[in-house]
Tab-separated table of N, CA and C in Angstrom:
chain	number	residue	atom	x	y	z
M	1	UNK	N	10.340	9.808	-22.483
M	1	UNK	CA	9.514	9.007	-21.593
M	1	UNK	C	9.136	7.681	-22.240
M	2	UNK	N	8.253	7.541	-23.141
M	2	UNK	CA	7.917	6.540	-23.627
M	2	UNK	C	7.989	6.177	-25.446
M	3	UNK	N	9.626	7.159	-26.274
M	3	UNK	CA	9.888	7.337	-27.130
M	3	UNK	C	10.136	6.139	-27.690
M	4	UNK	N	10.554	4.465	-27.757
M	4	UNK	CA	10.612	3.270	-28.553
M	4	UNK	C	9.376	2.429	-28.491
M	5	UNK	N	9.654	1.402	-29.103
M	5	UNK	CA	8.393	1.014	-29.494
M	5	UNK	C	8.416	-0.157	-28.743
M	6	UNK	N	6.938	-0.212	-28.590
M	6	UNK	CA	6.445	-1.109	-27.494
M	6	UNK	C	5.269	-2.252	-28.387
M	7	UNK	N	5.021	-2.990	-27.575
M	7	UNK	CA	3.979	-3.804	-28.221
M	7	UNK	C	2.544	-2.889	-27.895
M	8	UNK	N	1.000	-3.011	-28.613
M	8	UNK	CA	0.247	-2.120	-28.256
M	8	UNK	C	-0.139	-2.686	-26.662
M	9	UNK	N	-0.260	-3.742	-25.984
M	9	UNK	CA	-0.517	-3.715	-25.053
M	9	UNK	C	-0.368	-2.815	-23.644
M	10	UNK	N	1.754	-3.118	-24.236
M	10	UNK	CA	2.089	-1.697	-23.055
M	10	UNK	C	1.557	-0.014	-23.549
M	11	UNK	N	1.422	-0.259	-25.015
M	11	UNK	CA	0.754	1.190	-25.139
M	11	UNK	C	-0.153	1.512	-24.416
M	12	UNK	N	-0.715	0.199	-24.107
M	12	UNK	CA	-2.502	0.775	-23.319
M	12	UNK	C	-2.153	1.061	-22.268
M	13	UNK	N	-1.384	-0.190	-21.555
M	13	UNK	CA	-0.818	-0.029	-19.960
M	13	UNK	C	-0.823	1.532	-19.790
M	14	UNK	N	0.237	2.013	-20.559
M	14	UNK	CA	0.954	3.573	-20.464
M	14	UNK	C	-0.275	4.271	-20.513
M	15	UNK	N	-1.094	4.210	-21.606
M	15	UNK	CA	-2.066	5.064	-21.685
M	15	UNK	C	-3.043	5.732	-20.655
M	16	UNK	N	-3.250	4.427	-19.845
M	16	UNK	CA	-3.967	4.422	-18.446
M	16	UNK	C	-3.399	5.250	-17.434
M	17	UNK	N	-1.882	4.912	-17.407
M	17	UNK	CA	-1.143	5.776	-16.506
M	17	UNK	C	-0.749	7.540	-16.876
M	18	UNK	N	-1.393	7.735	-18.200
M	18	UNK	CA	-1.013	9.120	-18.786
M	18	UNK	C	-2.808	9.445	-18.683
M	19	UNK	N	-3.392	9.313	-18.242
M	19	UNK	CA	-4.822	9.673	-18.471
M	19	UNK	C	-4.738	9.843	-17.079
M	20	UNK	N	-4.189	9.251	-15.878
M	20	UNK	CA	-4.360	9.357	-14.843
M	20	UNK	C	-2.975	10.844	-14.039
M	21	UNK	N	-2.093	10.994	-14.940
M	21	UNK	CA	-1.350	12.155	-15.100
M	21	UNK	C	-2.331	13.443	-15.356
M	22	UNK	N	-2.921	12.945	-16.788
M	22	UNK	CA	-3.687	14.533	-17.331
M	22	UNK	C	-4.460	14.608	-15.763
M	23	UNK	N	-5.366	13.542	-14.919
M	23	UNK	CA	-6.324	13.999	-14.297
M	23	UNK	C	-5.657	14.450	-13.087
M	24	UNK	N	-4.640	14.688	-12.290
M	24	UNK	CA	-3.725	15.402	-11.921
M	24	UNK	C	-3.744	16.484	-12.256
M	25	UNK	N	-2.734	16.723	-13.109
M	25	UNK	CA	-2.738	18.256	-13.851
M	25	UNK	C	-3.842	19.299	-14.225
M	26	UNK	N	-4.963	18.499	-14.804
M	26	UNK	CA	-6.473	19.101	-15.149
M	26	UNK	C	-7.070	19.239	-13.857
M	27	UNK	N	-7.326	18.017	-13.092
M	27	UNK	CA	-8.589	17.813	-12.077
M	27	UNK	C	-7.578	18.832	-10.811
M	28	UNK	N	-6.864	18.289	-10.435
M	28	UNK	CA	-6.029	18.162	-8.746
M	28	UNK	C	-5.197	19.928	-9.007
M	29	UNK	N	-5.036	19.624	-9.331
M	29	UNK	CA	-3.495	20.958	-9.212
M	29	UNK	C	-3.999	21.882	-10.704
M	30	UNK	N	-5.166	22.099	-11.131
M	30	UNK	CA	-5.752	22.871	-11.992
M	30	UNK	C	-4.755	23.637	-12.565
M	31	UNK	N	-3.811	23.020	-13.224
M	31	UNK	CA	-2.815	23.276	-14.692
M	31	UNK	C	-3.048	22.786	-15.702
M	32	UNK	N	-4.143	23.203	-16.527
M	32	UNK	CA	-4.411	22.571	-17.613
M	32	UNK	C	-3.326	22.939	-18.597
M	33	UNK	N	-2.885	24.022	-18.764
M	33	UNK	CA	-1.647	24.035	-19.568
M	33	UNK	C	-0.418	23.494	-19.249
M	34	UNK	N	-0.178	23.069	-18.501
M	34	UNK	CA	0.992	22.057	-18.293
M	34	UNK	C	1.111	20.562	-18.525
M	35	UNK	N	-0.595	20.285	-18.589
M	35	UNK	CA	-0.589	19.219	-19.296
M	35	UNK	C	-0.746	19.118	-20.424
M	36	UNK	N	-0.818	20.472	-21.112
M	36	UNK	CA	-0.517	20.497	-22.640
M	36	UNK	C	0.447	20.037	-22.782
M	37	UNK	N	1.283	20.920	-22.467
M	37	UNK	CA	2.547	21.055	-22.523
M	37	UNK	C	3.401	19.452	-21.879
M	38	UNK	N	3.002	18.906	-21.355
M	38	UNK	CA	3.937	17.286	-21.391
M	38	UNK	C	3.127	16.493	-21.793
M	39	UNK	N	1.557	16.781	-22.454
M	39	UNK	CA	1.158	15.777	-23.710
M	39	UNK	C	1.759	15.925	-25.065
M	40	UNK	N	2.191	17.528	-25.601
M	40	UNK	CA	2.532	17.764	-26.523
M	40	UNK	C	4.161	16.952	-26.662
M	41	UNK	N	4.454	16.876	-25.884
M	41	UNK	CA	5.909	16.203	-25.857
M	41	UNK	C	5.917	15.163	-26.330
M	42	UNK	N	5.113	14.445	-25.571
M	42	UNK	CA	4.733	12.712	-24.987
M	42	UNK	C	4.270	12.474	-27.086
M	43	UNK	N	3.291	13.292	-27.409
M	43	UNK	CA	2.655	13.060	-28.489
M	43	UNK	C	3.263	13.074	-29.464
M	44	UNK	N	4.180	14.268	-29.892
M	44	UNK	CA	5.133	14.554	-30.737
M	44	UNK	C	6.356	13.267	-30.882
M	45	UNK	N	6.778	13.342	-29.546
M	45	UNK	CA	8.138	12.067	-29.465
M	45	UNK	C	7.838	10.413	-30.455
M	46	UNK	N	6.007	10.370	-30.099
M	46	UNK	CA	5.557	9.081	-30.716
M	46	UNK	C	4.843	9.381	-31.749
M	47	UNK	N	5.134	10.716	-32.645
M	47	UNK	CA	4.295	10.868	-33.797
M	47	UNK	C	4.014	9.764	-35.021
M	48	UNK	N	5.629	8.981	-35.336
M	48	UNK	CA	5.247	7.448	-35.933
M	48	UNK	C	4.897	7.115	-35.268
M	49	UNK	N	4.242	6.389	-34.405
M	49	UNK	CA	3.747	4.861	-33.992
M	49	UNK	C	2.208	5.231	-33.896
M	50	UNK	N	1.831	5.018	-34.932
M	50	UNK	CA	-0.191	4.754	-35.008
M	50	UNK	C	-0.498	3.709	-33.793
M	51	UNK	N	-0.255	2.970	-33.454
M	51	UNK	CA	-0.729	1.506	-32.769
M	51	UNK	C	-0.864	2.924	-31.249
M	52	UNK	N	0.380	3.287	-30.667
M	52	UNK	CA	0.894	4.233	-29.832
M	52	UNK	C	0.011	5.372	-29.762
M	53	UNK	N	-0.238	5.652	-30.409
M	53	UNK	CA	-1.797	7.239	-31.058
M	53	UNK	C	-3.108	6.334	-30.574
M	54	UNK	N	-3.363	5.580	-31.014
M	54	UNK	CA	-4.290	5.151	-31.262
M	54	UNK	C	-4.926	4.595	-29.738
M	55	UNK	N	-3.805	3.924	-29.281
M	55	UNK	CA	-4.189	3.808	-27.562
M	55	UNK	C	-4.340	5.014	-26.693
M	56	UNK	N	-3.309	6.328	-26.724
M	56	UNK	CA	-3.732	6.993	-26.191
M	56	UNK	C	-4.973	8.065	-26.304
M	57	UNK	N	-5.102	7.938	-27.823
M	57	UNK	CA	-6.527	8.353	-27.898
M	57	UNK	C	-8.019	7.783	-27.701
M	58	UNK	N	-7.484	6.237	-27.084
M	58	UNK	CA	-9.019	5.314	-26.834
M	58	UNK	C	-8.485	5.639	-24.924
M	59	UNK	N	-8.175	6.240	-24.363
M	59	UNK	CA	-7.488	6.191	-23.273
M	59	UNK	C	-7.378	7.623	-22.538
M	60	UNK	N	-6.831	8.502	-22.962
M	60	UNK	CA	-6.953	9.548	-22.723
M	60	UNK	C	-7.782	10.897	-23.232
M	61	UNK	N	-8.649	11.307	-22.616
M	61	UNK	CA	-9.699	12.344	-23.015
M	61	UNK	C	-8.390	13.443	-23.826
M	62	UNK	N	-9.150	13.729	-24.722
M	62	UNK	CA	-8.599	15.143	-25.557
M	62	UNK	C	-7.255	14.577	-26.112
M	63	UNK	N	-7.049	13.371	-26.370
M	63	UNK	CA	-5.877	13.262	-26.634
M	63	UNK	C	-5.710	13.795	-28.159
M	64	UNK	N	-6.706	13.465	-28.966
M	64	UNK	CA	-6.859	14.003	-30.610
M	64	UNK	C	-6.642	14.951	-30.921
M	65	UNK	N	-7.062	15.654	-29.852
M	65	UNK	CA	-6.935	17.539	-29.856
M	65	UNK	C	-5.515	18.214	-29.833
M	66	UNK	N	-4.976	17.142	-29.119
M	66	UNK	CA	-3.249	17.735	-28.717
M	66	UNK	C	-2.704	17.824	-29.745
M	67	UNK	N	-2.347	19.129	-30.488
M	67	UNK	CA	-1.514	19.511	-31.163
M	67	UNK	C	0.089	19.750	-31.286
């Protein structure tokens, strides 16, 4: 999905649009494990890019937590 590197801006862009995914999955259609499960992806794929971490964790709730 969003595996190369971007400038941090589009990180944020993305970030916004993946916070608005989790609230889908969490809020709407109450699969909280499925949004584990395609944060853990999303998270893992961009494990180098700090700039990339760092937005989605000012951006998306629980993102720190995702293991």
């Amino acid at each position: 999905m969003m595996n190369r590197s971007l400038t941090r801006k589009q990180y944020a862009s993305k970030a916004k649009l993946v916070a608005k995914i989790r609230q889908l999955y969490v809020d709407i259609l109450k699969t909280p494990e499925e949004w584990t499960a395609f944060a853990r992806c999303v998270k893992l794929d961009n494990a180098g890019r700090p700039a990339f971490q760092e937005e989605f964790a000012r951006a998306v709730p629980g993102w720190k937590e995702i293991v």
